[in-house]
Amino acid sequence: MNRLRVTPGPVLALTAVWLVTRALMSWLLTHDSSPLLGGGAVPREVWRLYFHWYGVLAHGAFPTHDSTWQYPPGAGVVLLAPGLLPWLTYFQSFVALVLAADALIAVALVRAGGRPGGSLLGAAVWTCGLPLLLHIPLARYDVQVTALAVAALLSSGRSRRVGGVLAALGALVKVWPALVLLGTPRGDATRTAWGWAAAGGGLGLALLAASFSHPLAFLREQGGRGVQIESLGGTALNLARRAGWPGRARYQYGAIELVGPHVHTVATLSLGLTAAALGLLVLWRLRARHWSPATPYDAALAAVLLFTVTSRVISPQYLIWLLGLAAVCLASRHTSQRPVAVLILAASALSSVAYPVLYREVVAGTWTGCLLMLARNTLLAAAAVLSFVRLWRAARPPAGEPAPATRPRPDSGRLPDRALTGP
């Protein structure tokens, strides 16, 4: 039997920290009228925009001709979910569901950390790291998406089918959870996980298409996005403003983007870098020869980091994804990503300074705003490079060891579907 090995002291301490920090985050959410906390802009996303979409979705259709609707059809289910708590307002119900998903992630990480080969450091990173983003996580639905990705990773060691389906459901909500399947060991494990992901995703999409009209309306708006001011490309353009570039910041597609000469070139370059990142990840998978119990976790973090830093958009809530995946990595003693998690924590702290605390400086393109974003994005870029390099090195067999054979998974207490290593 695979028994949990968790002493009550650390768990009680984590529980106390979770309760205190989430209470503080909730307090900030309801007392954020100060300009340093966004002047009420953070929760406005829920009670104005999400509630508006809720009204459209409740009538059986996805938003059309709405430049702010850029999400896969599964997002509609998450935005309709607050209706399950009719005794609360939409805003209250939404926040309650975010906190519930947050708690489920923490519990799952504690359970994973208590298994052989596990560590409670993952639960600590999630519990203590999420508050670094202040109250933003409670007013975005990215915690729910992260919960699906975390569940997919942690369950895949016991059931590839469940892991694949959960990853597909996450992808239907916000695309990126599909990347958590990248590190699945080759052979039967990959065929099972990817096959069930394809079947689950296809069935879910079919059900959504049958239940709502215009399920693919988001593609039109997503394709029209430019360069968001907080992305790496946006940081470069913002610095160019200091050198005389005539562009400016403008609100469009639900975000502050930069418009002006050469913006299209920067956007194209970002897409090219994303394609290059995909190529690197495919090359890693083809060349990898050594799978540890943490390889699927490490590969997921490296993939999402690479796609995040090369994206035309890096919204503050993207750090929620990275914190969740870093926590999963650190829930295993076999991970290669501990230094990467430190960089992500530092980037999260800087991100909350950029938004909402000093967002006016960022939008205005002052030296303070430019240097702040440069520091945050440098940390993220360094984390992405370091994550991939450590993932690549960990994929090599240990020195002097022949091509590895099948051996048990310390994290799950069972034999893998085939070998943990390449053929």
PDB file of C-alpha atoms in Angstrom, residues 153-413:
ATOM      1  CA  LEU A 153       0.033  16.034 -13.146  1.00  0.00           C
ATOM      2  CA  LEU A 154      -0.415  14.544  -9.679  1.00  0.00           C
ATOM      3  CA  SER A 155      -2.943  11.948 -10.818  1.00  0.00           C
ATOM      4  CA  SER A 156      -1.001  10.825 -13.892  1.00  0.00           C
ATOM      5  CA  GLY A 157       1.350   8.688 -11.793  1.00  0.00           C
ATOM      6  CA  ARG A 158      -1.583   6.527 -10.724  1.00  0.00           C
ATOM      7  CA  SER A 159      -3.849   6.787 -13.738  1.00  0.00           C
ATOM      8  CA  ARG A 160      -2.678   8.015 -17.126  1.00  0.00           C
ATOM      9  CA  ARG A 161      -6.297   8.068 -18.251  1.00  0.00           C
ATOM     10  CA  VAL A 162      -7.418  10.426 -15.506  1.00  0.00           C
ATOM     11  CA  GLY A 163      -4.378  12.619 -16.012  1.00  0.00           C
ATOM     12  CA  GLY A 164      -5.030  12.872 -19.735  1.00  0.00           C
ATOM     13  CA  VAL A 165      -8.699  13.735 -19.315  1.00  0.00           C
ATOM     14  CA  LEU A 166      -7.981  16.399 -16.678  1.00  0.00           C
ATOM     15  CA  ALA A 167      -5.328  17.969 -18.894  1.00  0.00           C
ATOM     16  CA  ALA A 168      -7.804  18.065 -21.774  1.00  0.00           C
ATOM     17  CA  LEU A 169     -10.465  19.690 -19.600  1.00  0.00           C
ATOM     18  CA  GLY A 170      -7.925  22.301 -18.529  1.00  0.00           C
ATOM     19  CA  ALA A 171      -7.009  22.935 -22.160  1.00  0.00           C
ATOM     20  CA  LEU A 172     -10.677  23.507 -22.973  1.00  0.00           C
ATOM     21  CA  VAL A 173     -10.686  26.247 -20.349  1.00  0.00           C
ATOM     22  CA  LYS A 174      -7.381  27.993 -21.126  1.00  0.00           C
ATOM     23  CA  VAL A 175      -5.269  25.957 -23.606  1.00  0.00           C
ATOM     24  CA  TRP A 176      -1.954  25.860 -21.685  1.00  0.00           C
ATOM     25  CA  PRO A 177      -2.781  22.822 -19.456  1.00  0.00           C
ATOM     26  CA  ALA A 178      -2.336  20.665 -22.579  1.00  0.00           C
ATOM     27  CA  LEU A 179       1.406  21.237 -22.099  1.00  0.00           C
ATOM     28  CA  VAL A 180       1.433  19.214 -18.866  1.00  0.00           C
ATOM     29  CA  LEU A 181       1.354  16.024 -20.947  1.00  0.00           C
ATOM     30  CA  LEU A 182       4.656  16.844 -22.646  1.00  0.00           C
ATOM     31  CA  GLY A 183       6.762  14.932 -20.124  1.00  0.00           C
ATOM     32  CA  THR A 184       4.734  11.726 -20.077  1.00  0.00           C
ATOM     33  CA  PRO A 185       7.147   8.774 -20.400  1.00  0.00           C
ATOM     34  CA  ARG A 186       7.349   7.379 -23.914  1.00  0.00           C
ATOM     35  CA  GLY A 187       5.572   4.200 -24.865  1.00  0.00           C
ATOM     36  CA  ASP A 188       2.298   2.976 -23.400  1.00  0.00           C
ATOM     37  CA  ALA A 189       2.180   5.842 -20.903  1.00  0.00           C
ATOM     38  CA  THR A 190       2.168   8.450 -23.677  1.00  0.00           C
ATOM     39  CA  ARG A 191      -0.298   6.571 -25.841  1.00  0.00           C
ATOM     40  CA  THR A 192      -2.690   6.170 -22.930  1.00  0.00           C
ATOM     41  CA  ALA A 193      -2.454   9.727 -21.599  1.00  0.00           C
ATOM     42  CA  TRP A 194      -2.530  11.453 -24.971  1.00  0.00           C
ATOM     43  CA  GLY A 195      -5.234   9.168 -26.321  1.00  0.00           C
ATOM     44  CA  TRP A 196      -7.533   9.795 -23.387  1.00  0.00           C
ATOM     45  CA  ALA A 197      -6.763  13.511 -23.564  1.00  0.00           C
ATOM     46  CA  ALA A 198      -7.792  13.596 -27.217  1.00  0.00           C
ATOM     47  CA  ALA A 199     -10.959  11.609 -26.507  1.00  0.00           C
ATOM     48  CA  GLY A 200     -11.880  13.647 -23.429  1.00  0.00           C
ATOM     49  CA  GLY A 201     -11.143  16.953 -25.137  1.00  0.00           C
ATOM     50  CA  GLY A 202     -13.091  15.987 -28.237  1.00  0.00           C
ATOM     51  CA  LEU A 203     -16.096  14.868 -26.217  1.00  0.00           C
ATOM     52  CA  GLY A 204     -15.999  17.994 -24.066  1.00  0.00           C
ATOM     53  CA  LEU A 205     -15.808  20.257 -27.103  1.00  0.00           C
ATOM     54  CA  ALA A 206     -18.683  18.404 -28.747  1.00  0.00           C
ATOM     55  CA  LEU A 207     -20.852  18.817 -25.644  1.00  0.00           C
ATOM     56  CA  LEU A 208     -20.061  22.527 -25.441  1.00  0.00           C
ATOM     57  CA  ALA A 209     -20.774  22.995 -29.155  1.00  0.00           C
ATOM     58  CA  ALA A 210     -24.112  21.237 -28.716  1.00  0.00           C
ATOM     59  CA  SER A 211     -25.015  23.336 -25.662  1.00  0.00           C
ATOM     60  CA  PHE A 212     -23.868  26.791 -26.790  1.00  0.00           C
ATOM     61  CA  SER A 213     -23.763  28.639 -30.080  1.00  0.00           C
ATOM     62  CA  HIS A 214     -20.563  30.211 -31.465  1.00  0.00           C
ATOM     63  CA  PRO A 215     -18.109  28.054 -29.437  1.00  0.00           C
ATOM     64  CA  LEU A 216     -15.117  29.149 -31.549  1.00  0.00           C
ATOM     65  CA  ALA A 217     -15.838  32.872 -31.523  1.00  0.00           C
ATOM     66  CA  PHE A 218     -12.756  33.445 -29.368  1.00  0.00           C
ATOM     67  CA  LEU A 219     -10.382  32.606 -32.229  1.00  0.00           C
ATOM     68  CA  ARG A 220     -11.187  35.781 -34.134  1.00  0.00           C
ATOM     69  CA  GLU A 221     -10.357  38.036 -31.196  1.00  0.00           C
ATOM     70  CA  GLN A 222      -7.325  36.064 -30.019  1.00  0.00           C
ATOM     71  CA  GLY A 223      -5.726  36.322 -33.446  1.00  0.00           C
ATOM     72  CA  GLY A 224      -6.073  40.095 -33.458  1.00  0.00           C
ATOM     73  CA  ARG A 225      -4.113  40.712 -30.267  1.00  0.00           C
ATOM     74  CA  GLY A 226      -1.014  42.881 -30.408  1.00  0.00           C
ATOM     75  CA  VAL A 227       1.889  43.368 -27.996  1.00  0.00           C
ATOM     76  CA  GLN A 228       0.805  43.730 -24.391  1.00  0.00           C
ATOM     77  CA  ILE A 229       2.787  46.226 -22.364  1.00  0.00           C
ATOM     78  CA  GLU A 230       3.938  43.658 -19.776  1.00  0.00           C
ATOM     79  CA  SER A 231       5.350  41.144 -22.267  1.00  0.00           C
ATOM     80  CA  LEU A 232       9.013  40.907 -23.188  1.00  0.00           C
ATOM     81  CA  GLY A 233       8.265  42.601 -26.502  1.00  0.00           C
ATOM     82  CA  GLY A 234       6.253  45.256 -24.695  1.00  0.00           C
ATOM     83  CA  THR A 235       9.159  45.914 -22.347  1.00  0.00           C
ATOM     84  CA  ALA A 236      11.493  46.408 -25.319  1.00  0.00           C
ATOM     85  CA  LEU A 237       9.043  48.820 -26.962  1.00  0.00           C
ATOM     86  CA  ASN A 238       8.501  50.674 -23.696  1.00  0.00           C
ATOM     87  CA  LEU A 239      12.254  51.165 -23.383  1.00  0.00           C
ATOM     88  CA  ALA A 240      12.261  52.359 -26.981  1.00  0.00           C
ATOM     89  CA  ARG A 241       9.768  55.051 -25.953  1.00  0.00           C
ATOM     90  CA  ARG A 242      12.455  56.441 -23.671  1.00  0.00           C
ATOM     91  CA  ALA A 243      14.739  56.653 -26.713  1.00  0.00           C
ATOM     92  CA  GLY A 244      12.209  58.491 -28.856  1.00  0.00           C
ATOM     93  CA  TRP A 245      10.048  55.761 -30.379  1.00  0.00           C
ATOM     94  CA  PRO A 246       6.723  57.471 -31.252  1.00  0.00           C
ATOM     95  CA  GLY A 247       4.426  54.628 -30.157  1.00  0.00           C
ATOM     96  CA  ARG A 248       1.949  54.819 -27.291  1.00  0.00           C
ATOM     97  CA  ALA A 249      -0.033  52.637 -24.914  1.00  0.00           C
ATOM     98  CA  ARG A 250      -3.685  51.994 -25.668  1.00  0.00           C
ATOM     99  CA  TYR A 251      -6.401  49.836 -24.138  1.00  0.00           C
ATOM    100  CA  GLN A 252      -7.565  47.206 -26.621  1.00  0.00           C
ATOM    101  CA  TYR A 253      -8.509  43.529 -26.574  1.00  0.00           C
ATOM    102  CA  GLY A 254      -8.997  43.735 -22.819  1.00  0.00           C
ATOM    103  CA  ALA A 255      -5.416  44.811 -22.058  1.00  0.00           C
ATOM    104  CA  ILE A 256      -3.006  47.718 -22.347  1.00  0.00           C
ATOM    105  CA  GLU A 257      -1.123  47.214 -25.598  1.00  0.00           C
ATOM    106  CA  LEU A 258       1.485  49.251 -27.409  1.00  0.00           C
ATOM    107  CA  VAL A 259       0.646  50.664 -30.839  1.00  0.00           C
ATOM    108  CA  GLY A 260       2.881  52.374 -33.337  1.00  0.00           C
ATOM    109  CA  PRO A 261       5.635  51.640 -35.857  1.00  0.00           C
ATOM    110  CA  HIS A 262       7.285  48.202 -35.775  1.00  0.00           C
ATOM    111  CA  VAL A 263       4.767  46.713 -33.317  1.00  0.00           C
ATOM    112  CA  HIS A 264       3.719  44.141 -35.913  1.00  0.00           C
ATOM    113  CA  THR A 265       7.369  43.148 -36.352  1.00  0.00           C
ATOM    114  CA  VAL A 266       7.745  42.627 -32.591  1.00  0.00           C
ATOM    115  CA  ALA A 267       4.540  40.562 -32.506  1.00  0.00           C
ATOM    116  CA  THR A 268       5.785  38.408 -35.391  1.00  0.00           C
ATOM    117  CA  LEU A 269       9.122  37.932 -33.648  1.00  0.00           C
ATOM    118  CA  SER A 270       7.285  36.779 -30.516  1.00  0.00           C
ATOM    119  CA  LEU A 271       5.388  34.191 -32.531  1.00  0.00           C
ATOM    120  CA  GLY A 272       8.657  33.037 -34.083  1.00  0.00           C
ATOM    121  CA  LEU A 273      10.217  32.619 -30.654  1.00  0.00           C
ATOM    122  CA  THR A 274       7.194  30.611 -29.524  1.00  0.00           C
ATOM    123  CA  ALA A 275       7.654  28.319 -32.524  1.00  0.00           C
ATOM    124  CA  ALA A 276      11.342  27.973 -31.646  1.00  0.00           C
ATOM    125  CA  ALA A 277      10.397  27.102 -28.050  1.00  0.00           C
ATOM    126  CA  LEU A 278       8.092  24.388 -29.342  1.00  0.00           C
ATOM    127  CA  GLY A 279      10.929  23.049 -31.468  1.00  0.00           C
ATOM    128  CA  LEU A 280      13.247  22.891 -28.450  1.00  0.00           C
ATOM    129  CA  LEU A 281      10.656  21.007 -26.428  1.00  0.00           C
ATOM    130  CA  VAL A 282      10.087  18.508 -29.230  1.00  0.00           C
ATOM    131  CA  LEU A 283      13.865  18.045 -29.544  1.00  0.00           C
ATOM    132  CA  TRP A 284      14.131  17.432 -25.790  1.00  0.00           C
ATOM    133  CA  ARG A 285      11.434  14.786 -25.951  1.00  0.00           C
ATOM    134  CA  LEU A 286      13.130  13.039 -28.862  1.00  0.00           C
ATOM    135  CA  ARG A 287      16.557  13.097 -27.190  1.00  0.00           C
ATOM    136  CA  ALA A 288      15.537  12.383 -23.588  1.00  0.00           C
ATOM    137  CA  ARG A 289      16.784   9.047 -22.267  1.00  0.00           C
ATOM    138  CA  HIS A 290      16.242   9.251 -18.518  1.00  0.00           C
ATOM    139  CA  TRP A 291      12.871   9.753 -16.829  1.00  0.00           C
ATOM    140  CA  SER A 292      12.723  10.334 -13.079  1.00  0.00           C
ATOM    141  CA  PRO A 293       9.434  10.414 -11.160  1.00  0.00           C
ATOM    142  CA  ALA A 294       9.577  14.231 -11.397  1.00  0.00           C
ATOM    143  CA  THR A 295      10.302  14.479 -15.136  1.00  0.00           C
ATOM    144  CA  PRO A 296       6.634  15.001 -16.134  1.00  0.00           C
ATOM    145  CA  TYR A 297       6.393  17.816 -13.584  1.00  0.00           C
ATOM    146  CA  ASP A 298       9.667  19.451 -14.633  1.00  0.00           C
ATOM    147  CA  ALA A 299       8.785  19.239 -18.326  1.00  0.00           C
ATOM    148  CA  ALA A 300       5.408  20.873 -17.702  1.00  0.00           C
ATOM    149  CA  LEU A 301       7.013  23.805 -15.883  1.00  0.00           C
ATOM    150  CA  ALA A 302       9.708  24.265 -18.528  1.00  0.00           C
ATOM    151  CA  ALA A 303       7.146  24.174 -21.341  1.00  0.00           C
ATOM    152  CA  VAL A 304       4.774  26.695 -19.766  1.00  0.00           C
ATOM    153  CA  LEU A 305       7.682  28.991 -18.868  1.00  0.00           C
ATOM    154  CA  LEU A 306       8.980  28.966 -22.443  1.00  0.00           C
ATOM    155  CA  PHE A 307       5.555  29.642 -23.900  1.00  0.00           C
ATOM    156  CA  THR A 308       4.916  32.391 -21.349  1.00  0.00           C
ATOM    157  CA  VAL A 309       8.085  34.387 -21.900  1.00  0.00           C
ATOM    158  CA  THR A 310       7.796  34.210 -25.701  1.00  0.00           C
ATOM    159  CA  SER A 311       4.127  35.220 -25.691  1.00  0.00           C
ATOM    160  CA  ARG A 312       2.829  38.577 -26.897  1.00  0.00           C
ATOM    161  CA  VAL A 313       0.958  38.773 -23.601  1.00  0.00           C
ATOM    162  CA  ILE A 314       2.164  38.222 -20.024  1.00  0.00           C
ATOM    163  CA  SER A 315      -0.735  39.152 -17.774  1.00  0.00           C
ATOM    164  CA  PRO A 316      -0.186  39.184 -13.984  1.00  0.00           C
ATOM    165  CA  GLN A 317      -2.355  36.105 -13.533  1.00  0.00           C
ATOM    166  CA  TYR A 318       0.048  34.040 -15.658  1.00  0.00           C
ATOM    167  CA  LEU A 319       2.251  33.862 -12.564  1.00  0.00           C
ATOM    168  CA  ILE A 320      -0.499  31.779 -10.919  1.00  0.00           C
ATOM    169  CA  TRP A 321       0.147  29.027 -13.470  1.00  0.00           C
ATOM    170  CA  LEU A 322       3.880  29.118 -12.876  1.00  0.00           C
ATOM    171  CA  LEU A 323       3.500  29.045  -9.093  1.00  0.00           C
ATOM    172  CA  GLY A 324       1.208  26.026  -9.319  1.00  0.00           C
ATOM    173  CA  LEU A 325       3.540  24.084 -11.605  1.00  0.00           C
ATOM    174  CA  ALA A 326       6.608  25.021  -9.549  1.00  0.00           C
ATOM    175  CA  ALA A 327       4.787  23.753  -6.461  1.00  0.00           C
ATOM    176  CA  VAL A 328       4.083  20.421  -8.164  1.00  0.00           C
ATOM    177  CA  CYS A 329       7.773  20.101  -9.053  1.00  0.00           C
ATOM    178  CA  LEU A 330       8.862  20.785  -5.488  1.00  0.00           C
ATOM    179  CA  ALA A 331       6.357  18.243  -4.178  1.00  0.00           C
ATOM    180  CA  SER A 332       8.852  15.644  -5.438  1.00  0.00           C
ATOM    181  CA  ARG A 333      12.361  15.219  -4.042  1.00  0.00           C
ATOM    182  CA  HIS A 334      13.509  14.192  -7.527  1.00  0.00           C
ATOM    183  CA  THR A 335      12.841  17.550  -9.204  1.00  0.00           C
ATOM    184  CA  SER A 336      15.539  19.504 -11.005  1.00  0.00           C
ATOM    185  CA  GLN A 337      13.618  22.775 -10.754  1.00  0.00           C
ATOM    186  CA  ARG A 338      14.294  24.112  -7.240  1.00  0.00           C
ATOM    187  CA  PRO A 339      16.356  27.142  -8.395  1.00  0.00           C
ATOM    188  CA  VAL A 340      13.696  27.864 -11.009  1.00  0.00           C
ATOM    189  CA  ALA A 341      11.027  28.022  -8.315  1.00  0.00           C
ATOM    190  CA  VAL A 342      13.056  30.668  -6.473  1.00  0.00           C
ATOM    191  CA  LEU A 343      13.173  32.827  -9.619  1.00  0.00           C
ATOM    192  CA  ILE A 344       9.412  32.405 -10.101  1.00  0.00           C
ATOM    193  CA  LEU A 345       8.734  33.504  -6.521  1.00  0.00           C
ATOM    194  CA  ALA A 346      10.887  36.594  -7.031  1.00  0.00           C
ATOM    195  CA  ALA A 347       9.157  37.365 -10.337  1.00  0.00           C
ATOM    196  CA  SER A 348       5.764  37.012  -8.644  1.00  0.00           C
ATOM    197  CA  ALA A 349       6.703  39.550  -5.988  1.00  0.00           C
ATOM    198  CA  LEU A 350       7.899  42.024  -8.636  1.00  0.00           C
ATOM    199  CA  SER A 351       4.820  41.367 -10.749  1.00  0.00           C
ATOM    200  CA  SER A 352       2.481  42.574  -7.998  1.00  0.00           C
ATOM    201  CA  VAL A 353       4.579  45.730  -7.672  1.00  0.00           C
ATOM    202  CA  ALA A 354       4.146  46.317 -11.407  1.00  0.00           C
ATOM    203  CA  TYR A 355       0.418  45.608 -11.203  1.00  0.00           C
ATOM    204  CA  PRO A 356      -1.423  46.994  -9.436  1.00  0.00           C
ATOM    205  CA  VAL A 357       0.966  49.041  -7.253  1.00  0.00           C
ATOM    206  CA  LEU A 358       2.930  50.954  -9.904  1.00  0.00           C
ATOM    207  CA  TYR A 359       0.901  50.201 -13.012  1.00  0.00           C
ATOM    208  CA  ARG A 360       0.508  53.860 -13.890  1.00  0.00           C
ATOM    209  CA  GLU A 361       4.290  54.100 -14.143  1.00  0.00           C
ATOM    210  CA  VAL A 362       4.359  51.049 -16.422  1.00  0.00           C
ATOM    211  CA  VAL A 363       1.646  52.403 -18.716  1.00  0.00           C
ATOM    212  CA  ALA A 364       3.229  55.864 -18.842  1.00  0.00           C
ATOM    213  CA  GLY A 365       6.560  54.313 -19.769  1.00  0.00           C
ATOM    214  CA  THR A 366       8.534  56.098 -17.063  1.00  0.00           C
ATOM    215  CA  TRP A 367      12.001  54.892 -16.139  1.00  0.00           C
ATOM    216  CA  THR A 368      10.556  53.396 -12.957  1.00  0.00           C
ATOM    217  CA  GLY A 369       7.951  51.449 -14.898  1.00  0.00           C
ATOM    218  CA  CYS A 370      10.390  50.349 -17.603  1.00  0.00           C
ATOM    219  CA  LEU A 371      13.062  49.152 -15.198  1.00  0.00           C
ATOM    220  CA  LEU A 372      10.497  47.370 -13.050  1.00  0.00           C
ATOM    221  CA  MET A 373       9.164  45.408 -16.014  1.00  0.00           C
ATOM    222  CA  LEU A 374      12.697  44.770 -17.253  1.00  0.00           C
ATOM    223  CA  ALA A 375      13.603  43.233 -13.886  1.00  0.00           C
ATOM    224  CA  ARG A 376      10.440  41.101 -13.726  1.00  0.00           C
ATOM    225  CA  ASN A 377      10.781  39.830 -17.277  1.00  0.00           C
ATOM    226  CA  THR A 378      14.508  39.200 -16.902  1.00  0.00           C
ATOM    227  CA  LEU A 379      13.683  36.922 -13.966  1.00  0.00           C
ATOM    228  CA  LEU A 380      11.080  35.083 -16.035  1.00  0.00           C
ATOM    229  CA  ALA A 381      13.423  34.730 -19.011  1.00  0.00           C
ATOM    230  CA  ALA A 382      16.194  33.458 -16.744  1.00  0.00           C
ATOM    231  CA  ALA A 383      13.758  31.007 -15.160  1.00  0.00           C
ATOM    232  CA  ALA A 384      12.708  29.707 -18.583  1.00  0.00           C
ATOM    233  CA  VAL A 385      16.291  29.198 -19.777  1.00  0.00           C
ATOM    234  CA  LEU A 386      17.407  27.624 -16.502  1.00  0.00           C
ATOM    235  CA  SER A 387      14.351  25.380 -16.392  1.00  0.00           C
ATOM    236  CA  PHE A 388      14.960  24.016 -19.879  1.00  0.00           C
ATOM    237  CA  VAL A 389      18.712  23.572 -19.322  1.00  0.00           C
ATOM    238  CA  ARG A 390      18.151  21.630 -16.097  1.00  0.00           C
ATOM    239  CA  LEU A 391      15.407  19.564 -17.739  1.00  0.00           C
ATOM    240  CA  TRP A 392      17.760  18.733 -20.635  1.00  0.00           C
ATOM    241  CA  ARG A 393      20.612  17.737 -18.340  1.00  0.00           C
ATOM    242  CA  ALA A 394      18.350  15.632 -16.129  1.00  0.00           C
ATOM    243  CA  ALA A 395      17.232  13.668 -19.202  1.00  0.00           C
ATOM    244  CA  ARG A 396      20.724  12.191 -19.592  1.00  0.00           C
ATOM    245  CA  PRO A 397      21.436   8.850 -17.880  1.00  0.00           C
ATOM    246  CA  PRO A 398      23.671   9.200 -14.803  1.00  0.00           C
ATOM    247  CA  ALA A 399      27.392   8.949 -15.571  1.00  0.00           C
ATOM    248  CA  GLY A 400      28.569   5.365 -15.925  1.00  0.00           C
ATOM    249  CA  GLU A 401      25.035   3.971 -15.965  1.00  0.00           C
ATOM    250  CA  PRO A 402      23.961   1.895 -18.983  1.00  0.00           C
ATOM    251  CA  ALA A 403      20.653   2.346 -20.746  1.00  0.00           C
ATOM    252  CA  PRO A 404      18.266   2.139 -17.787  1.00  0.00           C
ATOM    253  CA  ALA A 405      15.710  -0.600 -17.373  1.00  0.00           C
ATOM    254  CA  THR A 406      12.292  -0.576 -15.813  1.00  0.00           C
ATOM    255  CA  ARG A 407      12.311   0.329 -12.156  1.00  0.00           C
ATOM    256  CA  PRO A 408       9.667   1.392  -9.614  1.00  0.00           C
ATOM    257  CA  ARG A 409       8.404   4.938  -9.213  1.00  0.00           C
ATOM    258  CA  PRO A 410       9.257   6.168  -5.693  1.00  0.00           C
ATOM    259  CA  ASP A 411       6.586   8.840  -5.872  1.00  0.00           C
ATOM    260  CA  SER A 412       3.723   6.481  -6.566  1.00  0.00           C
ATOM    261  CA  GLY A 413       4.750   3.165  -5.077  1.00  0.00           C
TER     262      GLY A 413
END
